[in-house]
Amino acid sequence: MQMLSKKAACDSHGQDSSYFLGWQEYEKNPYHEVQNPNGIIQMGLAENQLSFDLAESWLADNPDVLGLKRDGKSVFKELALFQDYHGMPTFKNELVEFMAKLRGYKVEFDPKKLVLVAGSTSANESLMFCLAESGEAFLLPTPYYPGFDRDLKWRTGVEIVPIHCSSSNDFKITGCALEDAYEQAKKLNLNVKGVLVTNPSNPLGTTMDRDELNLLIDFAITKKIHIVSDEIYSGTVFDSTSFVSIIEAVTDRNIHDTHELWKRIHMVYSLSKDLGLPGFRVGMIYSNDETVVAAATKMSSFGLVSSQTQFLLTNMLSDKKFTNKYIEENRKRLKSRKEMLVSGLSGAGIECLNSNACLFCWVDMRHLLSSDTFEAEKELSKRILFEVGLNISPGSSCHCSEPGWFRMCFANMSQETLKVAITRIKDFVESITSSRENCNHELTVLDSRRRSVSKWVLPLSPYDNNEPADR
Amino acid sequence: MRHLSTKATCNSHGQDSSYFLGWEEYEKNPYDEVQNPKGIIQMGLAENQLSFDLLESWLEKNPEPAGFKRDGKSIFRELALFQDYHGLPAFKKALVEFMAEIRGNRVSFDPNHMVLTAGATSANETLMFCLAEPGEAFLLPTPYYPGFDRDLKWRTEVEIVPIHCTSSNDFQITETALEAAYHEAQQRNLRVKGVLVTNPSNPLGTTLSRSELNLLISFITTKGIHLISDEIYSGTVFSSPGFVSVMEVLKDRNCDKTEVWDRVHIVYSLSKDLGLPGFRVGAIYSNDDVVVATATKMSSFGLVSSQTQYLLSALLSDKKFTKNYISENQKRLKKRQNMLVMGLERAGISCLKSNAGLFCWVNMRHLLRSDTFEAEMELWKKIVYDVRLNISPGSSCHCTEPGWFRVCFANMTEETLDLAIKRLKDFVVEHTANGHSKSNNSSKNSKRKFLLKWVLRLSSRDRDQEPDER
């Protein structure tokens, strides 16, 4: 008899072993400005490290909160005992206010519809448990965050069917692509329960425009399915007016609580990207369906937010002066950093998808591929890892249907480090270009490089996963 | 097409709606020494409120960890970014040492075999996902913690088959009961993947004896199945015979290189011993590398806040503190338990002899109108409404004998406990005087109608105020 469950035994994380290779190599040889200037620079980690000073200075001004005090009195006991899965009411009030602020107050949120969970990883999984049976499917536009393969599918048994997006129209979702995905699901005998989008998009770094949102809404109405909008990056939109939340989009279509689609709209949020606090595990589900809210609330027992953390962040978010400044300053810094990367890459002849949000760029390196194949993408990926010394995420790991695209993060390092990374890429491209001018020579070089690359590909599979948990 | 999943809609939390009735009534009318002295006293909440002063004083003396500082420097950034599902190494080290200390250092644990999870609720569910397929089963001795019906079964679709224990031998697990449960599972076409025990037991408040542990190990060896020992209450053992962990028995049997070694897993948490349920700190300890690796990845769905990991790693690394805390906490629990036991005795109520936990398993069979669960419900409602105490009826814990109740003693002040005991005493006196025992049947019918009215009203209510606490 099999001793462990299938979930434990066939623990399949990443058919894309190259994704993990990058991480492993980085761990072995991490860049450090002083101690290891030739090491690998981590550009595969979508962390927001740009605004910690603002949070730190707030903490320095508010020592009582850390000391678990309120008005000078200790609230330690109260917090130690607080495990109500409805969450701290004051915290939820502050969160909905913060979320509304991020959307320019164009929408309003009801704290009673909010469910707190330990990170959006938990939120997404719980929503799947609430909306779909094992064996049913959700449609996701590609490219998408690799972690979804685990978060949405692993323990839930739910399937993902891709909505193929392409560079021909900047990877926007089209009516055709939606229908194709739906048909594909039917062919696979999968009952489609909904569409899950990440808006702003990971890995694209773009916000969905109104046309896309309307297409999505029409599609969900016609097919009578759910829309889950993961808006985890909503606070990273450089220019707030350009972000249209799903709630805003449906409201603008006069879809209110009497419309049958209303209850099928759900949102996911987290403080991991906007506030740069992935370690604190603060995620949430927002749903217009009371049954979903009730079920998700009970499910949150499996991943509640630490009361110590709820208390700290309630106080932080209730300081409006702080949040106003933070939101604005954070956006400014992210925008400036992105522009630095984009222009740096442009100087190396590499273009990025035009983006207006997030902590990364979607970089077009198709012209650097030896052929228009994923094998060539893998090859290039390894060269960038071993020769250039940068860990970046290949598009194939995000299920992109076109080879040659890479996600490069810019907010998890200092400006100086980013400059080093840009210089390295520039040098690399120059060396490729000059070697390409000598065609015959290049073919031999590529062959031998390919051989040395395949030497690296094979031993990967039995490795224990030092899996990148971060988006 | 059905819009929501079965898991979301057939939201069955307790066929035992009475369990929630008590909670609801308490919420409506909670006792307060000053503001509401006639209110309902909460005795259904297994919280440890006896030793907060020790924690608070440690926090006063050690402000750095809560302040995100280490040696005067801010490590806020490092903690804000720390989301490695392998957990904070310093915390895991401190935690395994704390667990060893609780077991008198008779066993030691390897931090590499430990997986941190957001509470034992998460740990137990995750273990089910790792060890069983939907439709497979785990055997659990009754009575057991009502929350297991949700934690072990809901999203995992694993089944629970009870191992019936009775008062005839103080609810100890017997070989006959184990075999009977296994057989029942087979009759129901359920493949048994393991046994899950809570040691010390909730709701019994007793530790498993060496012979029970040996029995369990032999049983799982023969059947080739797993054993999960939920040792969440291990730090609350306050008197003899003392706590014997399953790891200790395995060691004594020289099982450490054998096959069965890999099939024994422990669940722990800081919610009961340290009284910190709000901080969501749980752990899985397994000797099986695949289980550890899988559970580690699954912990992504419920990681412990790094802010909390850091604070508690500092707390638990302070050996002077832990040594004092463990012994002082046990002393206070013992005193409190004794207070309740003596008080109940004076009211003519006996308890199962216990040596651990935050509650007593109380025998009120002699107060039942008849030896039925209906009578238990009737008695329980009287206790909630007339005596104004919220206690947990045995039926909610799947006890096979009516008349047992779990009564908590560590979640209130001494004065409140005194009052609760007094109220119960008065009730028993009145109850006996009015002949409200099995011989008096005249008001039985009207009371049954009253009872039904409440039961029916309940089923339509939103069961949202679910007691999460064990």
Short mmCIF file of C-alpha atoms in Angstrom, two decimals, chain A residues 66 137 161 207 224 238 244 295 315 328 371 408 436 444:
data_model
loop_
_atom_site.label_atom_id
_atom_site.label_comp_id
_atom_site.label_asym_id
_atom_site.label_seq_id
_atom_site.Cartn_x
_atom_site.Cartn_y
_atom_site.Cartn_z
CA LEU A 66 6.10 47.17 18.73
CA ALA A 137 -10.78 24.26 -14.27
CA VAL A 161 -6.19 25.98 -18.87
CA THR A 207 -2.44 46.92 -15.97
CA LYS A 224 -21.84 32.14 -16.21
CA PHE A 238 3.33 54.17 -11.07
CA VAL A 244 -8.83 50.01 -13.17
CA ALA A 295 -16.62 29.50 3.83
CA ASN A 315 -1.51 51.06 13.64
CA GLU A 328 3.17 58.38 -3.33
CA SER A 371 16.63 29.95 -32.88
CA MET A 408 13.76 40.89 -14.75
CA ARG A 436 27.87 37.16 -34.67
CA THR A 444 31.44 26.42 -33.69
#
